[in-house]
CSV table of C-alpha atoms in Angstrom, one decimal:
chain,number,residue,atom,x,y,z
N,235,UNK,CA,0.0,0.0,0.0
N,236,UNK,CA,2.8,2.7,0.9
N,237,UNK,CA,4.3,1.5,-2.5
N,238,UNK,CA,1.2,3.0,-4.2
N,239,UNK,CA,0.8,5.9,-2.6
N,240,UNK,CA,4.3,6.8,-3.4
N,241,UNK,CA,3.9,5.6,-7.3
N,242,UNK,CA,0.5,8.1,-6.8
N,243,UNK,CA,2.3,10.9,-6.4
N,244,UNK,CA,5.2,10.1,-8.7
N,245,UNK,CA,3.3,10.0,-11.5
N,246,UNK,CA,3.4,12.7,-14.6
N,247,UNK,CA,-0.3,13.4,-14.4
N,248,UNK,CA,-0.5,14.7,-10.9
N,249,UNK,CA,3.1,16.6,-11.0
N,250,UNK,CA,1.7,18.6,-14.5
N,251,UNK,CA,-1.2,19.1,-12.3
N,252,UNK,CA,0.8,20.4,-9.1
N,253,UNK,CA,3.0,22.5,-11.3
N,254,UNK,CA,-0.1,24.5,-13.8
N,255,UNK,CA,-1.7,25.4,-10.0
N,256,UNK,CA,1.7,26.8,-8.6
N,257,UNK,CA,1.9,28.4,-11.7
N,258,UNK,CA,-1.3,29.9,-11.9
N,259,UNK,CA,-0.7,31.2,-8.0
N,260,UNK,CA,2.4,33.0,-9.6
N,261,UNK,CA,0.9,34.3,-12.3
N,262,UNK,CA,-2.3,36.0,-10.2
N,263,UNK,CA,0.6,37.0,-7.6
N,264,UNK,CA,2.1,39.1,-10.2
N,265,UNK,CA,-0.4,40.6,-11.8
N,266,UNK,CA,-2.2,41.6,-8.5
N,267,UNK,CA,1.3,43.5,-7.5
N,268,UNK,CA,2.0,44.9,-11.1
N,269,UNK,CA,-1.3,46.6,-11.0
N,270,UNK,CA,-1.5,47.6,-7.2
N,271,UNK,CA,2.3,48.9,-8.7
N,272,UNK,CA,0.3,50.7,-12.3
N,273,UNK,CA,-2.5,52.2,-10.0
N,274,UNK,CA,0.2,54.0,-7.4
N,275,UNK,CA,1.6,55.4,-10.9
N,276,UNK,CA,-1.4,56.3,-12.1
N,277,UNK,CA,-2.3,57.9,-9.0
N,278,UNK,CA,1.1,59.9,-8.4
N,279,UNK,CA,0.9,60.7,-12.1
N,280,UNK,CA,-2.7,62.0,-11.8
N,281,UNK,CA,-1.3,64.1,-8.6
N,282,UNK,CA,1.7,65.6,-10.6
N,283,UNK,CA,-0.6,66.9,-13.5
N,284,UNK,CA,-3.4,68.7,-11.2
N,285,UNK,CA,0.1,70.4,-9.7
N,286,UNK,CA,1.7,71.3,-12.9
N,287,UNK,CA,-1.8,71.9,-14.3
N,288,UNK,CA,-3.2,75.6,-15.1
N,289,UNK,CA,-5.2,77.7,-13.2
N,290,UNK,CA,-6.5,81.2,-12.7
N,291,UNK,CA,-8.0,83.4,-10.5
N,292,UNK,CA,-8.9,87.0,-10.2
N,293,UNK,CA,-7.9,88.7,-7.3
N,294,UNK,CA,-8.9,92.2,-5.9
N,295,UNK,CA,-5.6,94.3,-4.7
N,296,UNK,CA,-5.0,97.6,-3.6
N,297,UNK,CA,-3.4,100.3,-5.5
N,298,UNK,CA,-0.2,101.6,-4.3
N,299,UNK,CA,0.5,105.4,-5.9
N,300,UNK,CA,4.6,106.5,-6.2
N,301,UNK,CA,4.7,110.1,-6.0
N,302,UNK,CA,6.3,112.4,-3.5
N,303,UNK,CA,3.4,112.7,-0.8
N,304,UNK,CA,5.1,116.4,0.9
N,305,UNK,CA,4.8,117.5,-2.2
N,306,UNK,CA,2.1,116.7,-4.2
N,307,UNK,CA,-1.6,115.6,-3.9
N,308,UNK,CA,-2.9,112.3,-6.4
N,309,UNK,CA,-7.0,112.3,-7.0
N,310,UNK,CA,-8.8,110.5,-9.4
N,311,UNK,CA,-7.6,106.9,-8.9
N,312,UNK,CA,-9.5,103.6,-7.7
N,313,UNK,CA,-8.3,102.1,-4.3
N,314,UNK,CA,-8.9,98.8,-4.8
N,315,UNK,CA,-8.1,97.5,-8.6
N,316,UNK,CA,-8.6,93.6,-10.1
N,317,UNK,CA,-6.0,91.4,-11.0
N,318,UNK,CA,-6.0,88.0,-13.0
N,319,UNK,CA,-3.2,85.5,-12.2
N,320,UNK,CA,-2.7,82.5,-14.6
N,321,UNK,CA,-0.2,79.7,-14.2
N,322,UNK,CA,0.8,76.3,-12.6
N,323,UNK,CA,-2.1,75.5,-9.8
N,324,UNK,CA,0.2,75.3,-7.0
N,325,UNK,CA,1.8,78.8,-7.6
N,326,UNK,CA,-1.3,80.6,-7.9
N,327,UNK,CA,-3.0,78.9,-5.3
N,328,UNK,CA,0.0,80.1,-2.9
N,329,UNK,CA,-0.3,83.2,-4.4
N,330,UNK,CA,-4.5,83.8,-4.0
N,331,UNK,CA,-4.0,83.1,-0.3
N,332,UNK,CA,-0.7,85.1,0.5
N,333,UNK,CA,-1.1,88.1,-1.8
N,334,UNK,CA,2.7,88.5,-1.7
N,335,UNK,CA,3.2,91.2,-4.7
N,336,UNK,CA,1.4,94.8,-5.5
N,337,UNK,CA,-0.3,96.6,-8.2
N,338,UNK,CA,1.0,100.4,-8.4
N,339,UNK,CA,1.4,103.2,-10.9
N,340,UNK,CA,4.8,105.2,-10.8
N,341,UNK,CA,4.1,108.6,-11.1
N,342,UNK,CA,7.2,109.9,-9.7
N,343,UNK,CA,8.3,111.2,-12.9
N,344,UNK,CA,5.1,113.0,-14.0
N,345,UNK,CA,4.6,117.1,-13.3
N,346,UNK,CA,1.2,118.8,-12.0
N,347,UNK,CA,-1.7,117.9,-14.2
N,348,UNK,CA,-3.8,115.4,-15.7
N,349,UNK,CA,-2.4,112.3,-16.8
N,350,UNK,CA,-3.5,108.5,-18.4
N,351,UNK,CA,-1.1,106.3,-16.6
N,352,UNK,CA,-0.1,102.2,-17.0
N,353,UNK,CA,-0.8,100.1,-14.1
N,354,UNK,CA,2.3,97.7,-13.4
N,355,UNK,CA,2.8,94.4,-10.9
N,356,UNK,CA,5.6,93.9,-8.5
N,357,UNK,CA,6.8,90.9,-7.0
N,358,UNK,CA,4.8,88.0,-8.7
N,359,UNK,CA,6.4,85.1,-9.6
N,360,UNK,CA,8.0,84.9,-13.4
N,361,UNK,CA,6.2,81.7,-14.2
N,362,UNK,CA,2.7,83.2,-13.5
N,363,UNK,CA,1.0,85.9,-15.8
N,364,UNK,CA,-0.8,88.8,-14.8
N,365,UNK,CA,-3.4,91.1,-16.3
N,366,UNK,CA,-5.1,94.4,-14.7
N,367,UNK,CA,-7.7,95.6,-14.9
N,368,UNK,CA,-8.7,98.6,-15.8
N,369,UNK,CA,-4.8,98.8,-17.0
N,370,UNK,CA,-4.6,102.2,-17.4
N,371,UNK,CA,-6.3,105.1,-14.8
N,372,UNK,CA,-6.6,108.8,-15.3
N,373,UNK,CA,-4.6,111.0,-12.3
N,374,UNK,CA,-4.3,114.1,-11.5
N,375,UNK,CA,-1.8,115.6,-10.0
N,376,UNK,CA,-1.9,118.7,-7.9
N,377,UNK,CA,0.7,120.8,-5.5
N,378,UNK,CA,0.3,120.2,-2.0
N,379,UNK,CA,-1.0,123.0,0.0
N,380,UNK,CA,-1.8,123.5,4.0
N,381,UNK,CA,-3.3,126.5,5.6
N,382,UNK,CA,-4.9,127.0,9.1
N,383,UNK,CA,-8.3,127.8,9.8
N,384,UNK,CA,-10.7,128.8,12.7
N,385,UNK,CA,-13.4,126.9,13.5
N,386,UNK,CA,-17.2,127.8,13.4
N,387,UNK,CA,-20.1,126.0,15.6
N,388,UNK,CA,-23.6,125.7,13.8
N,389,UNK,CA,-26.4,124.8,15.7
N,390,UNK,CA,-29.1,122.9,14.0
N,391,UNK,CA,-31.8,125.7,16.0
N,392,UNK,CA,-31.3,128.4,17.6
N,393,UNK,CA,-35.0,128.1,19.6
N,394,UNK,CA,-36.3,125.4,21.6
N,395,UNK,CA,-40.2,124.4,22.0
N,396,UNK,CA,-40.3,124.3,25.7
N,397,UNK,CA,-39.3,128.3,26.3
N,398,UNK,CA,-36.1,127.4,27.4
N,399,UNK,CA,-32.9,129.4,25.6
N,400,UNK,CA,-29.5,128.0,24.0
N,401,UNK,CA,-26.5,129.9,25.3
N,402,UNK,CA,-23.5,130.8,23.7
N,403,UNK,CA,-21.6,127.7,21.6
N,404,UNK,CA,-17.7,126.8,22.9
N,405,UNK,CA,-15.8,124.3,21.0
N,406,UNK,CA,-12.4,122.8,23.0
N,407,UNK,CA,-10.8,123.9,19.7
N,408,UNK,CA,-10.4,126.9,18.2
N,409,UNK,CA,-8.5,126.3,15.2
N,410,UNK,CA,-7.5,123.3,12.6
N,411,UNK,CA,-5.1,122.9,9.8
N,412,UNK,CA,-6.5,121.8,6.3
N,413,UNK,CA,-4.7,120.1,3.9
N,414,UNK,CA,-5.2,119.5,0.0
N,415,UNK,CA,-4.8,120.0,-3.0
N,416,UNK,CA,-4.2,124.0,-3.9
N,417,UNK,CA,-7.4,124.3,-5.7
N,418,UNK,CA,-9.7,122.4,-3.3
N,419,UNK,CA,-8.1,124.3,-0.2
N,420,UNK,CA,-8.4,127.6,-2.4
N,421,UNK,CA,-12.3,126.8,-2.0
N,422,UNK,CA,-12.8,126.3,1.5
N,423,UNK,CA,-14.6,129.1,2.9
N,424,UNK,CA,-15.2,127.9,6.8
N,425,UNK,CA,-14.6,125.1,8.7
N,426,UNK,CA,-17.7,123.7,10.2
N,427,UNK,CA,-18.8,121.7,13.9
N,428,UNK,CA,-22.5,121.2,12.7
N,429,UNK,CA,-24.6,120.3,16.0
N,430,UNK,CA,-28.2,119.0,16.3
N,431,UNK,CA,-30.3,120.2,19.3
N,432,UNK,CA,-33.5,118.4,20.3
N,433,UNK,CA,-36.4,120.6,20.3
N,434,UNK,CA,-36.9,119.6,24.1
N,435,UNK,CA,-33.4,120.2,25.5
N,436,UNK,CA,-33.6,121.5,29.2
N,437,UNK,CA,-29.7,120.7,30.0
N,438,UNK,CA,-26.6,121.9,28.6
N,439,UNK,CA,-25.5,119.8,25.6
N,440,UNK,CA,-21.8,118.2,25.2
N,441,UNK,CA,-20.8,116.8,21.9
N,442,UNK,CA,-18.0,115.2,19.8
N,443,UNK,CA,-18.7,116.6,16.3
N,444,UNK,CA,-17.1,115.7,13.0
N,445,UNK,CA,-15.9,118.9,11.2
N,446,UNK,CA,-16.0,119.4,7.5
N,447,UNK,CA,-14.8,122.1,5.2
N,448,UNK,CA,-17.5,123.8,3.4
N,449,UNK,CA,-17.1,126.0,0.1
N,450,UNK,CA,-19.5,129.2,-0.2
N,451,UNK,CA,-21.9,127.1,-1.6
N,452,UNK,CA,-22.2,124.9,1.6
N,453,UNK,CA,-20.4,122.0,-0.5
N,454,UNK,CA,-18.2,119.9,1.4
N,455,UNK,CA,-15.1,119.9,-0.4
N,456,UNK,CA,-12.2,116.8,-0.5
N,457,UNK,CA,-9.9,117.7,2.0
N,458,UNK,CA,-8.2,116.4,5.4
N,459,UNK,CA,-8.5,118.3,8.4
N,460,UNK,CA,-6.4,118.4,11.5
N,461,UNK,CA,-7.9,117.3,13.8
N,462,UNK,CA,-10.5,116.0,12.9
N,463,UNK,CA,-13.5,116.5,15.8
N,464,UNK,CA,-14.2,118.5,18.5
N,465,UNK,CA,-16.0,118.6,21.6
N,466,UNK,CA,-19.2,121.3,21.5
N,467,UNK,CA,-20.6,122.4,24.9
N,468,UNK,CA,-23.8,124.4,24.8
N,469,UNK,CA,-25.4,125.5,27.7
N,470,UNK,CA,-29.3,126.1,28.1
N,471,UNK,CA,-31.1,128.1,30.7
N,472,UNK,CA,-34.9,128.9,31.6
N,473,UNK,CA,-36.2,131.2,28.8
N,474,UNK,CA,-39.1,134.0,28.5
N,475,UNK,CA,-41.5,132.1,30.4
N,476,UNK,CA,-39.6,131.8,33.9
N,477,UNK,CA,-38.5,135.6,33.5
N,478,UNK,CA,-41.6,136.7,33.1
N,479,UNK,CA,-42.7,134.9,36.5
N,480,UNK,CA,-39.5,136.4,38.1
N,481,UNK,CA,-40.7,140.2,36.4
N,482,UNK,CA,-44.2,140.0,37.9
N,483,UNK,CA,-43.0,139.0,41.6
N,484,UNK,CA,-40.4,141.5,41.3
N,485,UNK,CA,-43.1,144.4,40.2
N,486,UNK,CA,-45.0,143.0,43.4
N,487,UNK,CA,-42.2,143.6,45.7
N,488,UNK,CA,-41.2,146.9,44.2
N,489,UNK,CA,-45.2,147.9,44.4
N,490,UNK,CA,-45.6,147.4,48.1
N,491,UNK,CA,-42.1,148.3,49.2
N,492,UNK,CA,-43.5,151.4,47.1
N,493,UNK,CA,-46.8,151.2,49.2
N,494,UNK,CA,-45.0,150.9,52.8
N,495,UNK,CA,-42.4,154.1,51.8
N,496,UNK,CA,-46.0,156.7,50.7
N,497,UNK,CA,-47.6,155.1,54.4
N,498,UNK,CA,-44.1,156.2,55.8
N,499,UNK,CA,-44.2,159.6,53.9
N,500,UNK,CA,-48.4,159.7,55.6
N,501,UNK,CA,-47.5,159.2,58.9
N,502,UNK,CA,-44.3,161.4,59.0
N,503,UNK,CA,-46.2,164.2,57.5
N,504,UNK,CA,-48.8,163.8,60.4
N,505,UNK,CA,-46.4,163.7,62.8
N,506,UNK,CA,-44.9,166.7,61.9
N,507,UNK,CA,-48.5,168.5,61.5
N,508,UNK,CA,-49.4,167.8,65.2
N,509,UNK,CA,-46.1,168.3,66.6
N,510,UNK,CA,-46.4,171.8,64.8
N,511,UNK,CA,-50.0,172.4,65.9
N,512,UNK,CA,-49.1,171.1,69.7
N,513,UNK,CA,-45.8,174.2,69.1
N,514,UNK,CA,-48.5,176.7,68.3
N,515,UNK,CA,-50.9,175.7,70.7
N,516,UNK,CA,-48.1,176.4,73.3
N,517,UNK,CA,-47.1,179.3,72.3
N,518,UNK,CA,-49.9,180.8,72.5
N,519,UNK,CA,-51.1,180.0,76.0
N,520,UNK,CA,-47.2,181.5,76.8
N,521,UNK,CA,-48.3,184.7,74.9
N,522,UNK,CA,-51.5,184.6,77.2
N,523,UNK,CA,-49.8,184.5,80.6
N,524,UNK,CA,-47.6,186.9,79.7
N,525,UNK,CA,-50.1,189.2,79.0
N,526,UNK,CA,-52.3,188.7,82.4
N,527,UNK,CA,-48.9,189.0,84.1
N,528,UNK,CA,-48.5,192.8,82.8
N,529,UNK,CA,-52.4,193.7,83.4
N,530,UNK,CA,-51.7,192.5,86.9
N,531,UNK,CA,-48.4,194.8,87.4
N,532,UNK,CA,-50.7,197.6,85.9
């Protein structure tokens, strides 16, 4: 019996058999790790070309002006300008979220005036493009001027519903320094602490009011003023009504201290009429004694 079994398994039939499964095991071993080995590629490779890949996005930057600020005075630009950025994916995406460069127009060359100007990028990386837009902006350029101003408090009303009366305005400030442009600060004509009063006010008012520079048309005009607020204090008292209460007790007092000095004036003046009726009276009963006394002597 052991003879068999060892003649069973030396036989050709069962050691083609043994061999095409081992075989077969190899081959689906391979081919499982060649393709777990294609799909890493695949996946790596997929990676690498969403990196290297193109990409934009538009951006919204500031604009930065280069001009001699102690000198001259820029209007007519946009603050805030837009910027498309095209390149690899990574770069820009880096670039979106640190903002690491600037948009600004050099206008350190130009004189006073008008001008048209090209808008330029600075510090963006050479393998990303940019475009601007708008790309060009009109400027104009004007001489720096600054002049010093007193300030002028105006009230909103100058009478209040409930008879009481504003006094006189004081502002903690009495005068400011405006600076410009030579033609807008040509135009101001006063410098202005506008204050609203409530109809019903009964207390004195305190407030921290804004100033603006107004032309002779009451325009406000583009300029910056130093400092810029002030504090207002207004005070309010009783007005016609509680005078006219104080008046009429006033007239009373002055009428009967007027009364008690014409009694005074009565009884002094009838006073002195007895006392010089009781004189008379006693002179003549003198005159009449001495008259018996020198019929008697007769």
């Amino acid at each position: 019996m052991g003879k068999d079994t060892k003649g069973f398994f030396r036989r050709k039939w069962f050691l083609r058999i043994i061999s095409l499964i081992l075989a077969l095991f190899l081959f689906m071993y391979v081919n499982g790790s060649k393709s777990g080995f294609l799909r890493q590629n695949t996946r790596n490779n997929n990676q690498s070309s969403a990196l290297m890949s193109n990409k934009s996005v538009t951006l919204r930057m500031p604009l930065d002006v280069t001009i001699d600020n102690n000198k001259y005075i820029v209007s007519g630009y946009p603050q805030y300008v837009k910027v498309k950025v095209t390149g690899p994916s990574a770069l820009v995406t880096t670039t979106s979220n640190t903002q690491n460069f600037k948009v600004y127009a050099d206008l350190s060359d130009l004189t006073p005036g008008k001008h048209r100007v090209k808008l330029k990028t600075s510090g963006l990386n050479s393998e990303l493009t940019s475009k601007i837009e708008p790309q060009y902006i009109n400027v104009n350029i004007q001489p720096r001027k600054t002049i010093t101003m007193k300030v002028t408090i105006r009230l909103s009303t100058r009478d209040l519903d409930n008879g009481y009366k504003l006094g006189h305005p004081h502002s903690d400030i009495q005068t400011v320094q405006v600076t410009g442009s030579r033609d807008e600060v040509n135009k101001v004509n006063r410098i202005v602490a506008f204050v609203a009063i409530p109809h019903d006010a009964k207390d004195n008012i305190a407030r921290q009011v804004t100033l603006q520079a107004i032309d002779r048309n009451g325009q406000t005009l583009n300029v910056v003023i130093s400092p810029t607020t002030t504090n207002v204090s207004i005070p309010i008292s009783a007005g016609s009504q509680s005078s006219s209460s104080s008046d009429s007790s006033s007239s009373s007092s002055s009428e009967e201290s007027e009364e008690t000095k014409n009694s005074s004036r009565t009884s002094s003046r009838n006073d002195s009429s007895d006392s010089s009726s009781e004189t008379s009276q006693s002179s003549s009963s003198i005159s009449n004694e001495d008259s018996s006394s020198s019929s008697r002597n007769q």
